[in-house]
Tab-separated table of C-alpha atoms in Angstrom:
chain	number	residue	atom	x	y	z
A	8	MET	CA	-85.541	-166.066	183.043
A	9	GLU	CA	-83.392	-163.426	184.790
A	10	SER	CA	-82.394	-166.103	187.284
A	11	CYS	CA	-80.829	-168.193	184.794
A	12	THR	CA	-79.696	-165.416	182.670
A	13	SER	CA	-77.814	-164.385	186.172
A	14	ALA	CA	-76.963	-168.036	186.601
A	15	TYR	CA	-75.387	-168.048	182.884
A	16	GLN	CA	-73.405	-165.194	183.262
A	17	ASN	CA	-71.920	-166.352	186.362
A	18	LEU	CA	-71.189	-169.688	184.595
A	19	ASN	CA	-69.391	-167.445	181.736
A	20	GLU	CA	-67.332	-165.070	184.650
A	21	SER	CA	-66.249	-168.879	185.923
A	22	ASP	CA	-65.258	-169.768	183.115
A	23	ARG	CA	-63.515	-166.774	181.404
A	24	ARG	CA	-61.662	-166.571	185.044
A	25	ILE	CA	-60.523	-170.772	184.786
A	26	SER	CA	-59.520	-169.395	180.497
A	27	ASN	CA	-57.738	-166.467	182.650
A	28	ALA	CA	-55.863	-168.850	185.031
A	29	PHE	CA	-55.456	-171.309	182.097
A	30	THR	CA	-53.982	-168.498	180.028
A	31	ALA	CA	-52.080	-167.259	182.756
A	32	LYS	CA	-50.673	-170.567	183.661
A	33	ARG	CA	-49.576	-171.523	179.984
A	34	GLN	CA	-47.698	-167.802	179.363
A	35	ALA	CA	-45.967	-168.808	182.450
A	36	GLN	CA	-44.749	-172.264	180.561
A	37	ASP	CA	-44.399	-170.634	177.676
A	38	PHE	CA	-41.980	-168.746	178.939
A	39	GLU	CA	-40.185	-171.497	181.011
A	40	MET	CA	-39.620	-172.923	177.462
A	41	SER	CA	-38.302	-170.044	175.777
A	42	ASN	CA	-35.118	-170.710	178.356
A	43	VAL	CA	-35.091	-174.342	178.894
A	44	THR	CA	-35.612	-177.226	175.826
A	45	VAL	CA	-37.490	-179.446	177.900
A	46	VAL	CA	-36.431	-183.750	176.636
A	47	PRO	CA	-39.744	-185.433	176.979
A	48	ASP	CA	-37.702	-188.415	179.510
A	49	GLU	CA	-36.114	-185.910	181.785
A	50	THR	CA	-32.670	-187.663	180.577
A	51	TYR	CA	-30.171	-186.607	177.611
A	52	THR	CA	-27.105	-187.575	176.686
A	53	VAL	CA	-24.507	-185.831	174.609
A	54	ALA	CA	-25.380	-186.235	171.340
A	55	GLN	CA	-28.800	-184.982	171.732
A	56	ALA	CA	-27.459	-182.171	173.720
A	57	VAL	CA	-25.323	-180.936	170.780
A	58	ASP	CA	-27.774	-181.724	168.184
A	59	ALA	CA	-30.115	-179.612	169.977
A	60	PHE	CA	-27.781	-176.839	170.447
A	61	GLY	CA	-27.027	-176.957	166.396
A	62	PHE	CA	-23.951	-175.453	165.155
A	63	GLY	CA	-23.256	-171.871	165.936
A	64	ARG	CA	-20.299	-169.784	167.185
A	65	PHE	CA	-18.928	-172.146	169.665
A	66	GLN	CA	-18.111	-174.725	167.055
A	67	VAL	CA	-16.322	-172.059	164.551
A	68	LYS	CA	-14.733	-171.016	167.350
A	69	LEU	CA	-13.620	-174.763	167.928
A	70	SER	CA	-13.343	-174.736	164.148
A	71	LEU	CA	-10.183	-172.408	164.411
A	72	PHE	CA	-8.478	-173.776	167.482
A	73	THR	CA	-8.313	-177.214	166.005
A	74	GLY	CA	-7.868	-175.669	162.512
A	75	LEU	CA	-4.441	-174.089	163.564
A	76	CYS	CA	-3.594	-177.960	165.015
A	77	TRP	CA	-4.144	-179.776	161.612
A	78	MET	CA	-2.461	-176.699	160.059
A	79	ALA	CA	0.249	-177.598	161.696
A	80	ASP	CA	0.678	-180.864	161.098
A	81	SER	CA	0.209	-180.523	157.737
A	82	MET	CA	3.141	-177.658	157.476
A	83	GLU	CA	5.995	-180.328	159.017
A	84	THR	CA	4.569	-182.996	156.628
A	85	THR	CA	4.877	-180.970	153.827
A	86	ILE	CA	8.184	-179.412	154.418
A	87	LEU	CA	9.245	-183.675	153.804
A	88	SER	CA	8.904	-183.193	149.898
A	89	ILE	CA	10.714	-180.049	150.139
A	90	LEU	CA	13.616	-181.101	152.917
A	91	SER	CA	14.454	-183.739	150.443
A	92	PRO	CA	16.334	-182.573	147.377
A	93	THR	CA	17.617	-179.584	149.588
A	94	LEU	CA	19.663	-182.068	151.899
A	95	GLN	CA	20.505	-184.931	149.234
A	96	TYR	CA	22.001	-181.520	147.277
A	97	GLU	CA	24.024	-180.009	150.521
A	98	TRP	CA	25.073	-183.062	152.896
A	99	GLN	CA	25.528	-185.311	149.358
A	100	ILE	CA	22.809	-188.429	151.113
A	101	THR	CA	21.930	-191.361	149.258
A	102	LEU	CA	18.172	-192.135	147.764
A	103	PHE	CA	18.100	-194.146	150.240
A	104	GLN	CA	19.295	-191.756	152.906
A	105	GLN	CA	16.467	-189.329	151.502
A	106	ALA	CA	13.602	-191.582	151.521
A	107	LEU	CA	14.963	-192.763	155.494
A	108	ALA	CA	14.502	-188.904	156.458
A	109	THR	CA	11.202	-189.099	155.900
A	110	THR	CA	10.375	-192.775	156.855
A	111	VAL	CA	11.405	-191.342	160.877
A	112	VAL	CA	8.821	-188.995	160.468
A	113	PHE	CA	6.496	-191.147	159.737
A	114	MET	CA	8.128	-193.850	161.794
A	115	GLY	CA	7.889	-191.781	164.866
A	116	MET	CA	3.814	-190.609	164.311
A	117	MET	CA	3.489	-194.750	164.305
A	118	LEU	CA	5.020	-195.481	167.375
A	119	SER	CA	3.015	-192.653	169.456
A	120	LEU	CA	-0.711	-193.198	167.616
A	121	PRO	CA	-1.764	-195.980	170.184
A	122	PHE	CA	-0.073	-194.018	172.826
A	123	TRP	CA	-2.005	-190.556	172.358
A	124	GLY	CA	-4.720	-192.095	171.749
A	125	SER	CA	-4.485	-194.310	175.110
A	126	PHE	CA	-3.221	-191.594	176.158
A	127	SER	CA	-5.850	-189.048	175.552
A	128	ASP	CA	-9.183	-191.363	176.727
A	129	LYS	CA	-7.271	-191.722	180.385
A	130	PHE	CA	-6.605	-187.616	180.789
A	131	GLY	CA	-8.768	-186.110	178.389
A	132	ARG	CA	-8.432	-184.370	174.571
A	133	LYS	CA	-8.053	-181.168	175.462
A	134	THR	CA	-4.384	-182.416	177.709
A	135	ALA	CA	-3.231	-184.327	174.704
A	136	LEU	CA	-3.883	-181.805	172.311
A	137	THR	CA	-1.835	-179.267	175.090
A	138	LEU	CA	1.107	-181.519	175.195
A	139	CYS	CA	1.053	-182.579	171.647
A	140	SER	CA	1.450	-178.670	170.423
A	141	VAL	CA	4.426	-178.093	173.175
A	142	LEU	CA	6.621	-180.357	171.973
A	143	LEU	CA	6.393	-180.209	168.623
A	144	PHE	CA	7.202	-176.960	168.953
A	145	TYR	CA	10.077	-177.410	171.022
A	146	PHE	CA	11.387	-180.568	168.728
A	147	GLY	CA	10.296	-178.694	165.271
A	148	ILE	CA	13.151	-175.478	166.853
A	149	LEU	CA	16.164	-178.618	167.620
A	150	SER	CA	15.429	-179.735	164.240
A	151	SER	CA	16.887	-176.456	162.880
A	152	MET	CA	19.778	-176.859	165.116
A	153	SER	CA	21.056	-180.358	163.245
A	154	PRO	CA	24.572	-180.788	163.356
A	155	ASN	CA	24.680	-183.778	160.820
A	156	TYR	CA	22.254	-186.147	159.231
A	157	THR	CA	21.939	-188.704	161.900
A	158	TRP	CA	20.472	-185.866	164.466
A	159	LEU	CA	18.524	-184.983	162.242
A	160	LEU	CA	16.758	-188.175	161.885
A	161	VAL	CA	16.570	-188.159	165.877
A	162	LEU	CA	15.266	-184.799	166.468
A	163	ARG	CA	12.588	-185.124	163.110
A	164	GLY	CA	11.660	-189.232	164.428
A	165	LEU	CA	10.922	-186.753	167.605
A	166	VAL	CA	9.043	-184.260	165.748
A	167	GLY	CA	6.815	-186.918	164.338
A	168	PHE	CA	6.178	-188.456	167.573
A	169	ALA	CA	4.740	-185.340	168.206
A	170	ILE	CA	2.672	-184.859	165.220
A	171	GLY	CA	0.709	-188.863	166.121
A	172	CYS	CA	-1.588	-186.994	168.375
A	173	SER	CA	-2.701	-184.393	165.578
A	174	PRO	CA	-5.844	-186.501	165.020
A	175	GLN	CA	-7.034	-186.553	168.470
A	176	SER	CA	-8.171	-183.043	167.273
A	177	VAL	CA	-10.689	-184.420	164.435
A	178	THR	CA	-11.620	-186.614	167.742
A	179	LEU	CA	-12.648	-183.354	169.938
A	180	TYR	CA	-14.311	-181.697	167.065
A	181	ALA	CA	-16.341	-184.563	165.782
A	182	GLU	CA	-17.167	-184.936	169.693
A	183	PHE	CA	-18.892	-180.779	169.215
A	184	LEU	CA	-20.855	-181.234	166.200
A	185	PRO	CA	-24.567	-181.924	165.404
A	186	CYS	CA	-25.206	-184.580	163.451
A	187	LYS	CA	-26.247	-183.215	160.446
A	188	GLN	CA	-23.030	-180.935	159.939
A	189	ARG	CA	-20.668	-183.209	161.241
A	190	ALA	CA	-19.340	-184.502	157.779
A	191	LYS	CA	-19.191	-181.214	155.990
A	192	CYS	CA	-17.532	-179.575	158.945
A	193	VAL	CA	-14.732	-182.432	159.627
A	194	VAL	CA	-14.425	-181.853	155.916
A	195	LEU	CA	-14.270	-178.114	155.605
A	196	LEU	CA	-11.453	-178.773	158.687
A	197	ASP	CA	-9.231	-179.755	156.355
A	198	CYS	CA	-9.021	-176.492	154.515
A	199	PHE	CA	-6.405	-175.923	157.087
A	200	TRP	CA	-4.583	-178.558	156.177
A	201	ALA	CA	-4.561	-177.692	152.801
A	202	LEU	CA	-3.967	-174.029	153.802
A	203	GLY	CA	-1.029	-174.807	156.052
A	204	ALA	CA	0.360	-176.696	152.559
A	205	CYS	CA	-0.334	-174.256	150.552
A	206	PHE	CA	1.820	-171.700	153.052
A	207	GLU	CA	5.288	-174.300	153.440
A	208	VAL	CA	5.642	-174.198	149.731
A	209	LEU	CA	4.767	-170.258	149.940
A	210	LEU	CA	7.042	-169.795	152.829
A	211	ALA	CA	9.785	-172.016	151.100
A	212	LEU	CA	9.210	-170.147	148.029
A	213	ILE	CA	10.460	-166.915	149.974
A	214	VAL	CA	13.207	-168.919	153.184
A	215	MET	CA	15.158	-171.268	150.642
A	216	PRO	CA	16.868	-169.273	148.644
A	217	THR	CA	17.706	-167.176	151.111
A	218	LEU	CA	17.843	-167.928	154.373
A	219	GLY	CA	18.113	-171.596	153.572
A	220	TRP	CA	16.185	-175.188	155.232
A	221	LYS	CA	16.679	-174.044	158.330
A	222	TRP	CA	15.475	-171.535	159.258
A	223	LEU	CA	12.550	-172.560	157.295
A	224	LEU	CA	11.763	-175.412	160.045
A	225	VAL	CA	12.008	-172.632	162.099
A	226	LEU	CA	9.717	-170.505	160.893
A	227	SER	CA	7.356	-173.453	160.055
A	228	THR	CA	6.098	-173.776	164.019
A	229	ALA	CA	4.354	-170.128	163.925
A	230	PRO	CA	1.143	-172.253	163.948
A	231	LEU	CA	2.350	-174.409	166.793
A	232	LEU	CA	3.292	-171.087	168.604
A	233	GLY	CA	-0.299	-169.977	167.396
A	234	PHE	CA	-1.994	-173.181	168.726
A	235	ALA	CA	-0.270	-173.825	172.274
A	236	CYS	CA	-1.126	-169.711	173.193
A	237	VAL	CA	-5.252	-170.977	173.210
A	238	CYS	CA	-4.797	-174.543	174.804
A	239	PRO	CA	-6.263	-172.867	177.771
A	240	TRP	CA	-9.716	-171.879	175.767
A	241	LEU	CA	-9.754	-175.304	174.607
A	242	PRO	CA	-13.005	-177.095	175.850
A	243	GLU	CA	-12.653	-180.540	177.196
A	244	SER	CA	-15.112	-183.000	174.806
A	245	ALA	CA	-18.096	-183.470	176.896
A	246	LYS	CA	-18.606	-186.674	176.134
A	247	TYR	CA	-15.080	-188.394	177.372
A	248	LEU	CA	-16.473	-186.132	180.217
A	249	VAL	CA	-19.302	-187.968	180.948
A	250	THR	CA	-18.081	-191.258	180.181
A	251	ASN	CA	-15.510	-190.982	183.306
A	252	GLY	CA	-17.879	-189.885	185.446
A	253	GLN	CA	-17.322	-185.973	185.530
A	254	THR	CA	-20.859	-185.138	184.942
A	255	ASP	CA	-21.213	-181.482	186.408
A	256	LYS	CA	-17.695	-180.838	184.070
A	257	ALA	CA	-19.579	-181.981	181.027
A	258	ILE	CA	-22.810	-180.302	182.109
A	259	ASP	CA	-21.389	-176.802	182.592
A	260	THR	CA	-18.860	-177.453	179.196
A	261	LEU	CA	-22.647	-178.073	177.465
A	262	LYS	CA	-24.068	-174.832	179.081
A	263	LYS	CA	-20.590	-172.551	177.734
A	264	VAL	CA	-22.296	-174.624	174.193
A	265	ALA	CA	-25.336	-173.458	174.435
A	266	TYR	CA	-24.559	-170.028	175.556
A	267	ASP	CA	-22.644	-169.525	172.792
A	268	ASN	CA	-24.818	-170.481	170.402
A	269	GLY	CA	-27.765	-168.538	172.122
A	270	LYS	CA	-29.902	-171.891	172.569
A	271	PRO	CA	-31.504	-172.830	175.518
A	272	MET	CA	-30.017	-175.637	178.229
A	273	LEU	CA	-31.725	-179.013	178.481
A	274	LEU	CA	-34.040	-179.761	181.135
A	275	GLY	CA	-33.071	-183.268	182.847
A	276	ARG	CA	-30.120	-185.529	184.094
A	277	LEU	CA	-27.589	-185.980	181.678
A	278	VAL	CA	-26.644	-189.589	181.136
A	279	VAL	CA	-24.868	-191.811	179.449
A	280	ASP	CA	-26.335	-195.205	177.544
A	281	ASP	CA	-23.853	-197.616	178.887
A	282	VAL	CA	-21.407	-197.326	181.509
A	283	VAL	CA	-18.309	-198.336	180.982
A	284	LEU	CA	-15.818	-199.112	183.402
A	285	GLU	CA	-12.439	-197.442	183.536
A	286	GLU	CA	-10.499	-200.879	183.580
A	287	LYS	CA	-12.090	-201.269	180.468
A	288	ARG	CA	-12.352	-198.460	178.605
A	289	GLY	CA	-10.252	-197.807	176.009
A	290	SER	CA	-8.408	-201.080	175.200
A	291	PHE	CA	-7.015	-202.438	171.682
A	292	THR	CA	-8.693	-205.871	171.659
A	293	ASP	CA	-12.232	-204.047	171.872
A	294	LEU	CA	-11.701	-203.054	168.272
A	295	LEU	CA	-11.326	-206.640	167.209
A	296	LEU	CA	-15.207	-207.483	169.243
A	297	PRO	CA	-17.265	-209.449	167.286
A	298	GLN	CA	-19.522	-206.301	166.285
A	299	LEU	CA	-16.575	-204.223	165.243
A	300	ARG	CA	-14.018	-206.767	163.483
A	301	VAL	CA	-14.782	-206.400	160.584
A	302	SER	CA	-14.899	-202.913	160.401
A	303	SER	CA	-11.507	-201.959	161.986
A	304	ILE	CA	-9.508	-204.658	159.615
A	305	LEU	CA	-10.837	-203.549	156.280
A	306	LEU	CA	-10.454	-199.568	157.815
A	307	TRP	CA	-6.807	-200.208	158.562
A	308	PHE	CA	-5.859	-201.499	154.976
A	309	ILE	CA	-8.108	-198.672	153.750
A	310	TRP	CA	-6.426	-196.129	156.127
A	311	LEU	CA	-2.799	-197.546	155.330
A	312	VAL	CA	-3.469	-197.308	151.664
A	313	CYS	CA	-4.909	-193.812	151.293
A	314	ALA	CA	-1.846	-192.864	153.139
A	315	PHE	CA	0.697	-194.570	150.864
A	316	CYS	CA	-1.571	-193.080	147.663
A	317	TYR	CA	-1.411	-189.915	149.479
A	318	TYR	CA	2.381	-188.551	150.572
A	319	GLY	CA	3.055	-190.975	147.481
A	320	ILE	CA	1.504	-188.229	145.493
A	321	VAL	CA	2.773	-185.224	147.574
A	322	LEU	CA	6.989	-186.912	147.312
A	323	MET	CA	6.165	-188.347	143.603
A	324	SER	CA	5.860	-184.660	142.972
A	325	THR	CA	9.057	-183.187	143.616
A	326	GLY	CA	10.597	-186.482	142.106
A	327	LEU	CA	8.649	-185.352	138.871
A	328	PHE	CA	9.554	-182.311	138.079
A	329	GLU	CA	12.878	-182.916	138.887
A	330	SER	CA	13.258	-185.704	136.323
A	331	SER	CA	11.313	-182.917	134.305
A	332	TYR	CA	14.940	-180.917	134.852
A	333	ASN	CA	16.989	-183.116	134.451
A	334	ASN	CA	15.344	-183.704	130.942
A	335	ARG	CA	16.191	-180.352	130.111
A	336	THR	CA	19.603	-180.327	131.227
A	337	CYS	CA	21.269	-183.509	130.538
A	338	SER	CA	18.727	-184.379	127.413
A	339	ALA	CA	22.029	-185.625	125.566
A	340	ASN	CA	22.186	-188.523	128.616
A	341	LEU	CA	18.250	-190.049	127.541
A	342	ASP	CA	18.732	-193.372	126.641
A	343	SER	CA	15.233	-194.703	128.699
A	344	GLY	CA	12.963	-192.461	129.555
A	345	ILE	CA	13.408	-189.174	131.523
A	346	PHE	CA	12.706	-191.174	134.432
A	347	LYS	CA	16.303	-193.206	134.391
A	348	THR	CA	18.766	-190.199	133.834
A	349	VAL	CA	18.483	-189.432	137.317
A	350	GLN	CA	21.988	-191.049	138.629
A	351	SER	CA	23.851	-190.794	135.369
A	352	CYS	CA	22.716	-186.844	135.042
A	353	THR	CA	25.924	-184.469	137.092
A	354	ALA	CA	23.313	-182.005	137.610
A	355	GLU	CA	21.340	-184.604	139.412
A	356	SER	CA	20.965	-182.685	142.825
A	357	HIS	CA	20.036	-179.218	142.845
A	358	TYR	CA	17.761	-176.674	144.845
A	359	LEU	CA	14.413	-176.675	143.405
A	360	THR	CA	13.375	-173.844	140.691
A	361	THR	CA	11.103	-171.128	140.810
A	362	ARG	CA	9.555	-173.169	139.094
A	363	ASP	CA	9.398	-175.887	140.811
A	364	TYR	CA	7.737	-174.351	143.441
A	365	ILE	CA	4.765	-173.084	141.544
A	366	ASP	CA	3.990	-176.357	140.448
A	367	LEU	CA	4.212	-177.853	143.370
A	368	LEU	CA	1.648	-174.614	144.621
A	369	TRP	CA	-0.543	-175.725	141.854
A	370	THR	CA	-1.006	-179.448	142.995
A	371	THR	CA	-1.417	-178.478	146.386
A	372	LEU	CA	-3.837	-176.210	145.568
A	373	ALA	CA	-6.048	-179.153	144.084
A	374	GLU	CA	-6.580	-180.256	147.605
A	375	PHE	CA	-9.568	-177.077	148.000
A	376	PRO	CA	-11.763	-178.937	145.113
A	377	GLY	CA	-10.735	-182.471	146.460
A	378	ILE	CA	-12.689	-181.131	149.625
A	379	PHE	CA	-15.497	-178.716	148.252
A	380	ALA	CA	-15.929	-182.104	146.173
A	381	THR	CA	-16.085	-184.587	148.962
A	382	ILE	CA	-18.662	-182.510	151.015
A	383	PHE	CA	-20.515	-182.455	147.577
A	384	VAL	CA	-20.642	-186.188	147.478
A	385	ILE	CA	-20.139	-187.410	150.857
A	386	ASP	CA	-23.593	-186.408	152.346
A	387	ARG	CA	-25.498	-187.637	148.905
A	388	PHE	CA	-24.371	-191.094	148.432
A	389	GLY	CA	-23.008	-191.933	151.702
A	390	ARG	CA	-19.717	-192.605	153.220
A	391	LYS	CA	-18.701	-195.751	151.680
A	392	ILE	CA	-19.864	-195.047	148.213
A	393	THR	CA	-17.723	-191.825	148.345
A	394	LEU	CA	-14.705	-194.213	149.769
A	395	VAL	CA	-15.240	-196.387	146.762
A	396	PHE	CA	-16.096	-193.754	143.705
A	397	GLN	CA	-12.694	-191.447	144.532
A	398	PHE	CA	-10.315	-194.685	145.304
A	399	THR	CA	-11.151	-195.181	141.802
A	400	LEU	CA	-11.023	-192.939	139.945
A	401	PHE	CA	-7.352	-191.945	141.599
A	402	ALA	CA	-5.858	-194.814	140.201
A	403	ILE	CA	-7.908	-194.094	136.974
A	404	THR	CA	-6.098	-190.797	136.786
A	405	LEU	CA	-2.837	-192.358	137.845
A	406	PHE	CA	-3.122	-194.278	134.589
A	407	LEU	CA	-2.819	-191.369	132.229
A	408	LEU	CA	0.904	-190.873	133.449
A	409	PHE	CA	2.079	-193.606	132.016
A	410	GLN	CA	0.894	-191.250	128.784
A	411	TYR	CA	1.758	-187.716	129.966
A	412	ALA	CA	4.253	-187.917	132.095
A	413	LYS	CA	6.862	-186.414	129.809
A	414	ASN	CA	4.887	-182.818	129.426
A	415	ARG	CA	5.402	-180.691	132.099
A	416	VAL	CA	2.467	-178.459	131.603
A	417	LEU	CA	0.323	-181.979	131.755
A	418	LEU	CA	2.016	-183.755	134.025
A	419	THR	CA	1.261	-181.124	136.573
A	420	ILE	CA	-2.485	-180.932	135.331
A	421	ILE	CA	-2.517	-184.950	136.367
A	422	LEU	CA	-1.109	-184.374	139.872
A	423	PHE	CA	-3.694	-181.490	140.172
A	424	LEU	CA	-6.083	-184.369	139.925
A	425	ALA	CA	-4.216	-186.839	141.585
A	426	ARG	CA	-3.656	-185.115	144.949
A	427	GLY	CA	-7.275	-183.326	144.845
A	428	ILE	CA	-8.817	-186.907	144.330
A	429	ILE	CA	-6.240	-188.759	147.220
A	430	ALA	CA	-7.132	-185.608	149.541
A	431	GLY	CA	-10.613	-185.937	149.835
A	432	VAL	CA	-9.817	-189.447	149.894
A	433	PHE	CA	-8.249	-188.783	153.691
A	434	GLN	CA	-11.094	-186.484	154.408
A	435	ALA	CA	-13.652	-188.855	154.045
A	436	VAL	CA	-12.550	-191.538	155.878
A	437	TYR	CA	-11.211	-189.302	158.556
A	438	VAL	CA	-14.944	-188.670	158.844
A	439	TYR	CA	-15.911	-191.987	158.845
A	440	THR	CA	-14.129	-193.899	161.360
A	441	PRO	CA	-14.938	-191.734	164.403
A	442	GLU	CA	-18.716	-192.434	163.267
A	443	VAL	CA	-17.773	-196.118	163.455
A	444	TYR	CA	-16.949	-196.260	166.825
A	445	PRO	CA	-18.104	-195.819	169.972
A	446	THR	CA	-17.084	-192.804	172.684
A	447	PRO	CA	-15.251	-194.901	175.103
A	448	LEU	CA	-13.519	-196.435	171.842
A	449	ARG	CA	-13.478	-193.548	169.331
A	450	SER	CA	-9.993	-192.414	170.483
A	451	ILE	CA	-8.046	-195.116	170.318
A	452	GLY	CA	-9.643	-196.330	167.570
A	453	VAL	CA	-8.804	-193.582	165.243
A	454	GLY	CA	-5.454	-193.596	166.670
A	455	THR	CA	-5.036	-197.233	165.576
A	456	CYS	CA	-6.414	-196.261	162.326
A	457	SER	CA	-3.692	-193.545	162.028
A	458	ALA	CA	-0.941	-195.549	163.234
A	459	MET	CA	-2.107	-198.028	160.061
A	460	ALA	CA	-1.812	-194.952	157.783
A	461	ARG	CA	1.666	-194.028	158.853
A	462	LEU	CA	2.784	-197.218	158.548
A	463	GLY	CA	1.629	-196.396	154.341
A	464	ALA	CA	3.907	-193.726	154.752
A	465	MET	CA	6.540	-195.189	155.699
A	466	VAL	CA	6.725	-197.484	152.764
A	467	THR	CA	5.703	-194.742	150.218
A	468	PRO	CA	9.265	-192.763	149.852
A	469	TYR	CA	11.066	-195.889	148.640
A	470	VAL	CA	8.381	-196.114	146.367
A	471	ALA	CA	7.871	-192.165	145.629
A	472	GLN	CA	11.853	-191.766	145.912
A	473	VAL	CA	13.709	-194.553	145.581
A	474	LEU	CA	11.956	-196.713	143.040
A	475	LEU	CA	10.721	-194.417	140.894
A	476	LYS	CA	14.380	-192.929	139.444
A	477	SER	CA	15.157	-196.411	138.859
A	478	SER	CA	11.707	-197.650	137.303
A	479	PHE	CA	8.761	-195.499	137.275
A	480	ASN	CA	6.477	-198.165	135.385
A	481	THR	CA	6.565	-200.358	138.095
A	482	SER	CA	6.336	-197.362	140.711
A	483	ILE	CA	2.840	-196.623	138.644
A	484	ILE	CA	1.639	-199.782	139.061
A	485	ILE	CA	2.306	-200.134	142.835
A	486	TYR	CA	0.108	-197.155	143.635
A	487	ILE	CA	-2.899	-198.356	141.102
A	488	THR	CA	-2.589	-201.176	142.400
A	489	ALA	CA	-3.257	-200.086	146.265
A	490	ALA	CA	-5.875	-197.812	145.144
A	491	LEU	CA	-8.279	-200.649	143.600
A	492	LEU	CA	-7.465	-203.150	146.389
A	493	ALA	CA	-8.491	-199.658	148.893
A	494	ALA	CA	-11.785	-199.536	146.931
A	495	ILE	CA	-12.952	-203.101	147.201
A	496	ALA	CA	-12.255	-202.973	150.668
A	497	SER	CA	-14.741	-199.726	151.459
A	498	SER	CA	-17.202	-201.291	149.646
A	499	LEU	CA	-17.040	-204.015	151.571
A	500	LEU	CA	-17.605	-201.810	154.541
A	501	PRO	CA	-20.190	-203.237	156.433
A	502	ILE	CA	-21.641	-199.724	157.940
A	503	GLU	CA	-22.901	-196.627	156.498
A	504	THR	CA	-22.968	-194.272	159.068
A	505	LYS	CA	-24.485	-191.517	156.777
A	506	GLY	CA	-26.998	-189.917	159.374
A	507	ARG	CA	-26.368	-191.969	162.178
A	508	ASP	CA	-25.797	-190.663	165.624
A	509	MET	CA	-21.924	-191.336	166.862
A	510	LYS	CA	-22.321	-193.906	169.727
A	511	GLU	CA	-21.676	-193.385	173.311
A	512	GLU	CA	-21.588	-197.511	174.358
A	513	TYR	CA	-20.322	-200.769	172.770
A	514	MET	CA	-21.169	-204.358	174.048
A	515	GLU	CA	-18.120	-205.401	176.454
A	516	LYS	CA	-17.027	-209.188	175.737
A	517	ASP	CA	-18.368	-212.358	177.278
């Protein structure tokens, strides 16, 4: 019994030693695992790393950096609705010249967008955005020194050329966002756009009556100066780096993301799902590959209509408030409604009043509820349904103008609703588009869509600023029809990207 007991005790002692050794090994593994996250197949992609690191301090800083760029873009486009009536009054330009001063900015954007898309795909998002901020600041300052209408057209066109790069800030931002937070964060980024628009109206309210429009152009470049200063700290896209074979730099960027967010770096080898040859990347014709053709064509039309309607509301607001002013001061000339008296009224040209600026501010503030409403529905119901619903609701809201446009209070409320809805649409397409295209085509895809948007923005001044003054009903019908057609196009989109990782590869042509 004693020998059996001794053997049993030795066995227990051996078991304890084995157990202790196993426990020590397990503790060592646990310690290692607490510092490094292991991917089961020993490889990982940028998307997997970004999802593992989650949303943290890195994304917060990136939000502020890219937000400055977005705010500057907003201010440079919002100023168009403020500048037009002032130039018409001071330089006695015609309605078509007034519309051309707006169109030339969007023409510069449209012509530059494919260039900026290809540039950022070849040299990086960070390089493109840095160059964009410097050019935009420079031409913005020069615009304020324009001695005449012709010089203003040239310089504002160059401003538009520089603004064409700003959508790449959204591309860079989206590539650092975890899948679950991507839609909400991209939409929340638009808060900077709305903030920039509101700040521009407030700045105009303070500056225009005392210093004039030239100083307004100068002071409106302030966010550009801020963005140019933070560009050295702006990270390059890890997706761009790994796709271009710069794996070491991509890993360094991901380590910084992990460090800032307080997460362990992944173990394993960073890979890209499909290596695309340098000369095959970023081609416009690849957007028309069989798996992307329908999406690309529909998205081009949707972006065109979205910008046509959004900037139409921005420009229309000034025109409608001006018409309301003329209705008060020239009521004796009202023959067929306030929208046909502008050319016959002696007070047809005037500086915007304080009430005009306040009402413009109210309509601009509508973008904030539009943003948060989009956040609420886009992840619950999907991107496609959100687009269909918002385009349809926008058309219904515009229909109310036929009945209530002559009442200043109701007019402001309707424009508030329309501005908020169409702002939400713009954010929905900004969420959806980068999710459709793979990394090698993402910049050129977003850039081409933005070019189509600028085409719509180029056309809209002739409806919102020229046609509106002669035929109110026709101009509103055009916007309603465009919105309904865009709703149909949105329903035909073949891909729903809700909850889907951003692709890193695409099938090449045979």
